Amino acid sequence: MTEKNLSIYSGVTPALVCASTGDLATLRALLHHNCCLTTKGNVYKRRRKVEYVLDAFELAYTEGYLHTCRLMVEAGYCVYRLRDAFLRDFQRQSSDLQEPAQPHPHPAAASDQSGTKAEVMQLTFAHAHKLPDDWLEILLWLIAKASNARSLKEHAVFVVRATIGHRLLCCVDSLPLPKLVKDYVLLKNLGLDEPSGQYHSLFDISKYFASP
């Protein structure tokens, strides 16, 4: 079986390629095989002549592919450290609806000045060409996920997946767990192996939002 987390010579993973284009269908297949979303790779922007280092979620977020971001979080990507970035974008987008847009510094501007690879200095989707129509709903969802601790069920599921890694599909049947729990571990709720691409959240976060 092909290694789903394989880094090719340019330092780019399959998940990063999906993130760069918002390719949900391919990403779902990779997540079905439990690919790693935290492996960072080199991203080069020809127009700005800037090279910087991002993981799949960070790249999808900066490109404005928020549906891709949501799927990654549902599949276990941890966003606690990104809460401030989400809040900044929420405040920025809210103010931009009332005031003329102002140029924002690119998150990787420092790498252009130093000539070396650098981590993202300030994660933002301010430079995305187009956000989805439901960007606000997804951004509020991301803020909620970054602001609230995972449930015990979430934590257990994601620890098992992280421990097994890309061997998940061939190992899960040997786990001494009830079928329902195995389905949780396989994220059956996301329908990652279904062509329709329809899924439902396994973990209810409606409690984080007040009813209108």
PDB file of C-alpha atoms in Angstrom:
ATOM      1  CA  MET A   1       0.000   0.000   0.000  1.00  0.00           C
ATOM      2  CA  THR A   2       1.242   3.491  -0.844  1.00  0.00           C
ATOM      3  CA  GLU A   3       2.367   5.555   2.130  1.00  0.00           C
ATOM      4  CA  LYS A   4      -0.264   8.259   2.572  1.00  0.00           C
ATOM      5  CA  ASN A   5       2.089  10.534   4.527  1.00  0.00           C
ATOM      6  CA  LEU A   6       4.959  10.276   2.072  1.00  0.00           C
ATOM      7  CA  SER A   7       6.884  13.524   1.540  1.00  0.00           C
ATOM      8  CA  ILE A   8       8.176  13.895  -1.998  1.00  0.00           C
ATOM      9  CA  TYR A   9      11.456  15.573  -2.910  1.00  0.00           C
ATOM     10  CA  SER A  10      10.046  19.106  -2.829  1.00  0.00           C
ATOM     11  CA  GLY A  11       8.889  18.683   0.754  1.00  0.00           C
ATOM     12  CA  VAL A  12       5.186  18.564  -0.145  1.00  0.00           C
ATOM     13  CA  THR A  13       2.798  15.901   1.173  1.00  0.00           C
ATOM     14  CA  PRO A  14      -0.353  14.625  -0.588  1.00  0.00           C
ATOM     15  CA  ALA A  15      -2.459  16.377   2.065  1.00  0.00           C
ATOM     16  CA  LEU A  16      -0.723  19.669   1.277  1.00  0.00           C
ATOM     17  CA  VAL A  17      -1.517  19.268  -2.409  1.00  0.00           C
ATOM     18  CA  CYS A  18      -5.203  18.773  -1.547  1.00  0.00           C
ATOM     19  CA  ALA A  19      -5.130  21.769   0.775  1.00  0.00           C
ATOM     20  CA  SER A  20      -3.639  23.996  -1.915  1.00  0.00           C
ATOM     21  CA  THR A  21      -6.629  23.435  -4.209  1.00  0.00           C
ATOM     22  CA  GLY A  22      -9.413  22.656  -1.746  1.00  0.00           C
ATOM     23  CA  ASP A  23      -9.719  19.129  -3.184  1.00  0.00           C
ATOM     24  CA  LEU A  24     -12.190  17.655  -0.708  1.00  0.00           C
ATOM     25  CA  ALA A  25     -12.704  14.378  -2.572  1.00  0.00           C
ATOM     26  CA  THR A  26      -9.030  13.434  -2.524  1.00  0.00           C
ATOM     27  CA  LEU A  27      -8.592  14.683   1.028  1.00  0.00           C
ATOM     28  CA  ARG A  28     -11.436  12.433   2.157  1.00  0.00           C
ATOM     29  CA  ALA A  29      -9.641   9.443   0.625  1.00  0.00           C
ATOM     30  CA  LEU A  30      -6.421  10.391   2.405  1.00  0.00           C
ATOM     31  CA  LEU A  31      -8.226  10.820   5.721  1.00  0.00           C
ATOM     32  CA  HIS A  32      -9.894   7.437   5.204  1.00  0.00           C
ATOM     33  CA  HIS A  33      -6.355   6.021   5.317  1.00  0.00           C
ATOM     34  CA  ASN A  34      -5.571   8.241   8.330  1.00  0.00           C
ATOM     35  CA  CYS A  35      -2.981  10.487   6.698  1.00  0.00           C
ATOM     36  CA  CYS A  36      -1.095  12.901   8.943  1.00  0.00           C
ATOM     37  CA  LEU A  37      -2.302  16.507   8.719  1.00  0.00           C
ATOM     38  CA  THR A  38       0.437  18.071  10.837  1.00  0.00           C
ATOM     39  CA  THR A  39       3.408  17.315   8.590  1.00  0.00           C
ATOM     40  CA  LYS A  40       4.710  20.658   7.376  1.00  0.00           C
ATOM     41  CA  GLY A  41       5.913  21.257   3.846  1.00  0.00           C
ATOM     42  CA  ASN A  42       7.444  23.971   1.699  1.00  0.00           C
ATOM     43  CA  VAL A  43       4.972  26.283  -0.016  1.00  0.00           C
ATOM     44  CA  TYR A  44       6.208  28.708  -2.653  1.00  0.00           C
ATOM     45  CA  LYS A  45       4.138  31.633  -3.904  1.00  0.00           C
ATOM     46  CA  ARG A  46       5.487  32.636  -7.300  1.00  0.00           C
ATOM     47  CA  ARG A  47       3.623  35.928  -7.442  1.00  0.00           C
ATOM     48  CA  ARG A  48       5.115  37.120  -4.161  1.00  0.00           C
ATOM     49  CA  LYS A  49       8.344  35.145  -4.600  1.00  0.00           C
ATOM     50  CA  VAL A  50       7.980  33.917  -1.033  1.00  0.00           C
ATOM     51  CA  GLU A  51       8.619  30.435   0.358  1.00  0.00           C
ATOM     52  CA  TYR A  52       7.307  29.437   3.745  1.00  0.00           C
ATOM     53  CA  VAL A  53       6.427  26.357   5.784  1.00  0.00           C
ATOM     54  CA  LEU A  54       2.852  25.238   6.505  1.00  0.00           C
ATOM     55  CA  ASP A  55       0.903  22.124   7.360  1.00  0.00           C
ATOM     56  CA  ALA A  56      -2.210  21.097   5.429  1.00  0.00           C
ATOM     57  CA  PHE A  57      -4.703  22.925   7.652  1.00  0.00           C
ATOM     58  CA  GLU A  58      -2.686  26.138   7.715  1.00  0.00           C
ATOM     59  CA  LEU A  59      -2.380  26.134   3.928  1.00  0.00           C
ATOM     60  CA  ALA A  60      -6.087  25.454   3.361  1.00  0.00           C
ATOM     61  CA  TYR A  61      -6.966  28.226   5.809  1.00  0.00           C
ATOM     62  CA  THR A  62      -4.733  30.830   4.176  1.00  0.00           C
ATOM     63  CA  GLU A  63      -6.225  29.906   0.788  1.00  0.00           C
ATOM     64  CA  GLY A  64      -9.763  30.327   2.159  1.00  0.00           C
ATOM     65  CA  TYR A  65     -10.817  26.682   1.759  1.00  0.00           C
ATOM     66  CA  LEU A  66     -12.803  26.658   4.979  1.00  0.00           C
ATOM     67  CA  HIS A  67     -14.826  23.540   4.148  1.00  0.00           C
ATOM     68  CA  THR A  68     -11.526  21.700   3.821  1.00  0.00           C
ATOM     69  CA  CYS A  69     -10.463  23.123   7.181  1.00  0.00           C
ATOM     70  CA  ARG A  70     -13.652  21.964   8.841  1.00  0.00           C
ATOM     71  CA  LEU A  71     -13.211  18.421   7.537  1.00  0.00           C
ATOM     72  CA  MET A  72      -9.653  18.325   8.883  1.00  0.00           C
ATOM     73  CA  VAL A  73     -10.821  19.419  12.336  1.00  0.00           C
ATOM     74  CA  GLU A  74     -13.613  16.819  12.289  1.00  0.00           C
ATOM     75  CA  ALA A  75     -10.917  14.255  11.469  1.00  0.00           C
ATOM     76  CA  GLY A  76      -8.752  15.217  14.439  1.00  0.00           C
ATOM     77  CA  TYR A  77      -6.693  18.297  13.577  1.00  0.00           C
ATOM     78  CA  CYS A  78      -6.218  20.308  16.788  1.00  0.00           C
ATOM     79  CA  VAL A  79      -6.862  24.058  16.552  1.00  0.00           C
ATOM     80  CA  TYR A  80      -6.404  25.250  20.129  1.00  0.00           C
ATOM     81  CA  ARG A  81      -3.259  27.202  19.250  1.00  0.00           C
ATOM     82  CA  LEU A  82      -5.047  28.971  16.373  1.00  0.00           C
ATOM     83  CA  ARG A  83      -7.844  30.574  18.377  1.00  0.00           C
ATOM     84  CA  ASP A  84      -6.270  34.039  18.279  1.00  0.00           C
ATOM     85  CA  ALA A  85      -5.801  33.788  14.507  1.00  0.00           C
ATOM     86  CA  PHE A  86      -9.466  32.880  14.046  1.00  0.00           C
ATOM     87  CA  LEU A  87     -10.561  35.764  16.267  1.00  0.00           C
ATOM     88  CA  ARG A  88      -8.358  38.211  14.356  1.00  0.00           C
ATOM     89  CA  ASP A  89      -9.929  37.179  11.071  1.00  0.00           C
ATOM     90  CA  PHE A  90     -13.410  37.420  12.576  1.00  0.00           C
ATOM     91  CA  GLN A  91     -12.718  40.961  13.774  1.00  0.00           C
ATOM     92  CA  ARG A  92     -11.043  41.912  10.491  1.00  0.00           C
ATOM     93  CA  GLN A  93     -13.834  40.580   8.302  1.00  0.00           C
ATOM     94  CA  SER A  94     -16.457  42.217  10.504  1.00  0.00           C
ATOM     95  CA  SER A  95     -14.744  45.603  10.248  1.00  0.00           C
ATOM     96  CA  ASP A  96     -14.172  45.178   6.495  1.00  0.00           C
ATOM     97  CA  LEU A  97     -17.923  44.989   6.003  1.00  0.00           C
ATOM     98  CA  GLN A  98     -18.172  48.548   7.307  1.00  0.00           C
ATOM     99  CA  GLU A  99     -14.881  50.121   6.247  1.00  0.00           C
ATOM    100  CA  PRO A 100     -12.744  50.150   3.076  1.00  0.00           C
ATOM    101  CA  ALA A 101     -10.394  47.170   2.971  1.00  0.00           C
ATOM    102  CA  GLN A 102      -6.877  47.877   4.173  1.00  0.00           C
ATOM    103  CA  PRO A 103      -3.798  45.911   3.124  1.00  0.00           C
ATOM    104  CA  HIS A 104      -2.699  43.356   5.713  1.00  0.00           C
ATOM    105  CA  PRO A 105       0.864  42.051   6.067  1.00  0.00           C
ATOM    106  CA  HIS A 106       1.312  38.624   4.524  1.00  0.00           C
ATOM    107  CA  PRO A 107       1.874  35.933   7.189  1.00  0.00           C
ATOM    108  CA  ALA A 108       5.104  34.832   5.552  1.00  0.00           C
ATOM    109  CA  ALA A 109       6.565  38.240   4.745  1.00  0.00           C
ATOM    110  CA  ALA A 110       9.478  37.607   7.091  1.00  0.00           C
ATOM    111  CA  SER A 111      10.760  34.764   4.929  1.00  0.00           C
ATOM    112  CA  ASP A 112      10.990  37.096   1.908  1.00  0.00           C
ATOM    113  CA  GLN A 113      13.237  39.441   3.853  1.00  0.00           C
ATOM    114  CA  SER A 114      15.469  36.816   5.418  1.00  0.00           C
ATOM    115  CA  GLY A 115      15.713  34.518   2.396  1.00  0.00           C
ATOM    116  CA  THR A 116      15.144  31.444   4.590  1.00  0.00           C
ATOM    117  CA  LYS A 117      12.186  29.157   5.204  1.00  0.00           C
ATOM    118  CA  ALA A 118      10.036  30.354   8.092  1.00  0.00           C
ATOM    119  CA  GLU A 119       6.975  29.310   9.995  1.00  0.00           C
ATOM    120  CA  VAL A 120       3.791  31.305   9.440  1.00  0.00           C
ATOM    121  CA  MET A 121       4.097  34.479  11.502  1.00  0.00           C
ATOM    122  CA  GLN A 122       0.380  35.309  11.517  1.00  0.00           C
ATOM    123  CA  LEU A 123      -2.157  32.894  10.117  1.00  0.00           C
ATOM    124  CA  THR A 124      -4.930  34.640   8.166  1.00  0.00           C
ATOM    125  CA  PHE A 125      -7.257  34.121   5.216  1.00  0.00           C
ATOM    126  CA  ALA A 126      -7.149  37.858   4.404  1.00  0.00           C
ATOM    127  CA  HIS A 127      -5.342  37.099   1.127  1.00  0.00           C
ATOM    128  CA  ALA A 128      -7.716  34.368  -0.043  1.00  0.00           C
ATOM    129  CA  HIS A 129      -9.165  35.006  -3.505  1.00  0.00           C
ATOM    130  CA  LYS A 130     -12.666  33.970  -2.456  1.00  0.00           C
ATOM    131  CA  LEU A 131     -14.263  32.729   0.743  1.00  0.00           C
ATOM    132  CA  PRO A 132     -17.248  30.359   0.741  1.00  0.00           C
ATOM    133  CA  ASP A 133     -20.661  31.929   1.220  1.00  0.00           C
ATOM    134  CA  ASP A 134     -20.957  30.322   4.652  1.00  0.00           C
ATOM    135  CA  TRP A 135     -17.496  31.506   5.788  1.00  0.00           C
ATOM    136  CA  LEU A 136     -18.891  33.180   8.913  1.00  0.00           C
ATOM    137  CA  GLU A 137     -20.671  30.037  10.089  1.00  0.00           C
ATOM    138  CA  ILE A 138     -17.531  27.946   9.610  1.00  0.00           C
ATOM    139  CA  LEU A 139     -15.285  30.555  11.234  1.00  0.00           C
ATOM    140  CA  LEU A 140     -17.534  30.700  14.300  1.00  0.00           C
ATOM    141  CA  TRP A 141     -17.446  26.888  14.372  1.00  0.00           C
ATOM    142  CA  LEU A 142     -13.634  26.948  14.273  1.00  0.00           C
ATOM    143  CA  ILE A 143     -13.553  29.523  17.066  1.00  0.00           C
ATOM    144  CA  ALA A 144     -15.830  27.293  19.150  1.00  0.00           C
ATOM    145  CA  LYS A 145     -13.639  24.245  18.530  1.00  0.00           C
ATOM    146  CA  ALA A 146     -10.529  26.228  19.448  1.00  0.00           C
ATOM    147  CA  SER A 147     -12.139  27.606  22.604  1.00  0.00           C
ATOM    148  CA  ASN A 148     -13.585  24.437  24.110  1.00  0.00           C
ATOM    149  CA  ALA A 149     -11.894  21.268  25.307  1.00  0.00           C
ATOM    150  CA  ARG A 150     -12.545  18.073  23.399  1.00  0.00           C
ATOM    151  CA  SER A 151     -14.933  15.581  24.911  1.00  0.00           C
ATOM    152  CA  LEU A 152     -13.501  12.377  26.360  1.00  0.00           C
ATOM    153  CA  LYS A 153     -14.912  10.491  23.364  1.00  0.00           C
ATOM    154  CA  GLU A 154     -13.196  12.816  20.893  1.00  0.00           C
ATOM    155  CA  HIS A 155      -9.922  12.631  22.775  1.00  0.00           C
ATOM    156  CA  ALA A 156     -10.000   8.833  22.935  1.00  0.00           C
ATOM    157  CA  VAL A 157     -10.844   8.458  19.239  1.00  0.00           C
ATOM    158  CA  PHE A 158      -8.100  10.788  18.067  1.00  0.00           C
ATOM    159  CA  VAL A 159      -5.468   9.290  20.377  1.00  0.00           C
ATOM    160  CA  VAL A 160      -6.182   5.821  18.983  1.00  0.00           C
ATOM    161  CA  ARG A 161      -5.986   7.114  15.405  1.00  0.00           C
ATOM    162  CA  ALA A 162      -2.741   8.978  16.079  1.00  0.00           C
ATOM    163  CA  THR A 163      -1.201   5.934  17.764  1.00  0.00           C
ATOM    164  CA  ILE A 164      -2.011   3.519  14.943  1.00  0.00           C
ATOM    165  CA  GLY A 165      -1.190   5.971  12.157  1.00  0.00           C
ATOM    166  CA  HIS A 166      -1.470   4.934   8.497  1.00  0.00           C
ATOM    167  CA  ARG A 167      -1.946   1.261   9.510  1.00  0.00           C
ATOM    168  CA  LEU A 168      -5.434   2.067  10.808  1.00  0.00           C
ATOM    169  CA  LEU A 169      -7.478   0.207   8.189  1.00  0.00           C
ATOM    170  CA  CYS A 170      -5.531  -3.027   8.508  1.00  0.00           C
ATOM    171  CA  CYS A 171      -5.280  -2.907  12.308  1.00  0.00           C
ATOM    172  CA  VAL A 172      -8.628  -1.656  13.553  1.00  0.00           C
ATOM    173  CA  ASP A 173     -10.336  -5.068  13.291  1.00  0.00           C
ATOM    174  CA  SER A 174      -7.802  -6.562  15.694  1.00  0.00           C
ATOM    175  CA  LEU A 175      -8.549  -3.987  18.400  1.00  0.00           C
ATOM    176  CA  PRO A 176     -10.424  -5.451  21.397  1.00  0.00           C
ATOM    177  CA  LEU A 177     -13.239  -2.928  21.020  1.00  0.00           C
ATOM    178  CA  PRO A 178     -16.985  -3.110  20.329  1.00  0.00           C
ATOM    179  CA  LYS A 179     -18.001  -2.473  16.708  1.00  0.00           C
ATOM    180  CA  LEU A 180     -19.570   0.865  17.588  1.00  0.00           C
ATOM    181  CA  VAL A 181     -16.298   2.100  19.066  1.00  0.00           C
ATOM    182  CA  LYS A 182     -14.398   0.833  16.023  1.00  0.00           C
ATOM    183  CA  ASP A 183     -16.785   2.850  13.857  1.00  0.00           C
ATOM    184  CA  TYR A 184     -15.947   5.920  15.952  1.00  0.00           C
ATOM    185  CA  VAL A 185     -12.232   5.271  15.418  1.00  0.00           C
ATOM    186  CA  LEU A 186     -12.792   4.912  11.668  1.00  0.00           C
ATOM    187  CA  LEU A 187     -14.799   8.164  11.687  1.00  0.00           C
ATOM    188  CA  LYS A 188     -17.683   6.418   9.960  1.00  0.00           C
ATOM    189  CA  ASN A 189     -19.794   9.501  10.634  1.00  0.00           C
ATOM    190  CA  LEU A 190     -17.701  11.436   8.117  1.00  0.00           C
ATOM    191  CA  GLY A 191     -18.405   8.921   5.369  1.00  0.00           C
ATOM    192  CA  LEU A 192     -14.809   9.164   4.204  1.00  0.00           C
ATOM    193  CA  ASP A 193     -15.200   6.078   2.013  1.00  0.00           C
ATOM    194  CA  GLU A 194     -18.491   7.228   0.471  1.00  0.00           C
ATOM    195  CA  PRO A 195     -18.492   8.953  -2.942  1.00  0.00           C
ATOM    196  CA  SER A 196     -21.372  11.256  -2.002  1.00  0.00           C
ATOM    197  CA  GLY A 197     -19.145  13.278   0.294  1.00  0.00           C
ATOM    198  CA  GLN A 198     -21.974  13.734   2.797  1.00  0.00           C
ATOM    199  CA  TYR A 199     -21.167  13.534   6.459  1.00  0.00           C
ATOM    200  CA  HIS A 200     -22.501  14.416   9.861  1.00  0.00           C
ATOM    201  CA  SER A 201     -20.614  15.530  12.899  1.00  0.00           C
ATOM    202  CA  LEU A 202     -19.967  12.780  15.417  1.00  0.00           C
ATOM    203  CA  PHE A 203     -19.427  15.376  18.100  1.00  0.00           C
ATOM    204  CA  ASP A 204     -22.248  17.794  18.832  1.00  0.00           C
ATOM    205  CA  ILE A 205     -21.098  21.385  19.374  1.00  0.00           C
ATOM    206  CA  SER A 206     -24.533  23.016  19.172  1.00  0.00           C
ATOM    207  CA  LYS A 207     -24.225  23.777  22.874  1.00  0.00           C
ATOM    208  CA  TYR A 208     -21.554  26.337  22.024  1.00  0.00           C
ATOM    209  CA  PHE A 209     -24.015  28.530  20.100  1.00  0.00           C
ATOM    210  CA  ALA A 210     -27.054  30.308  21.433  1.00  0.00           C
ATOM    211  CA  SER A 211     -30.336  29.735  19.629  1.00  0.00           C
ATOM    212  CA  PRO A 212     -31.504  32.715  17.525  1.00  0.00           C
TER     213      PRO A 212
END
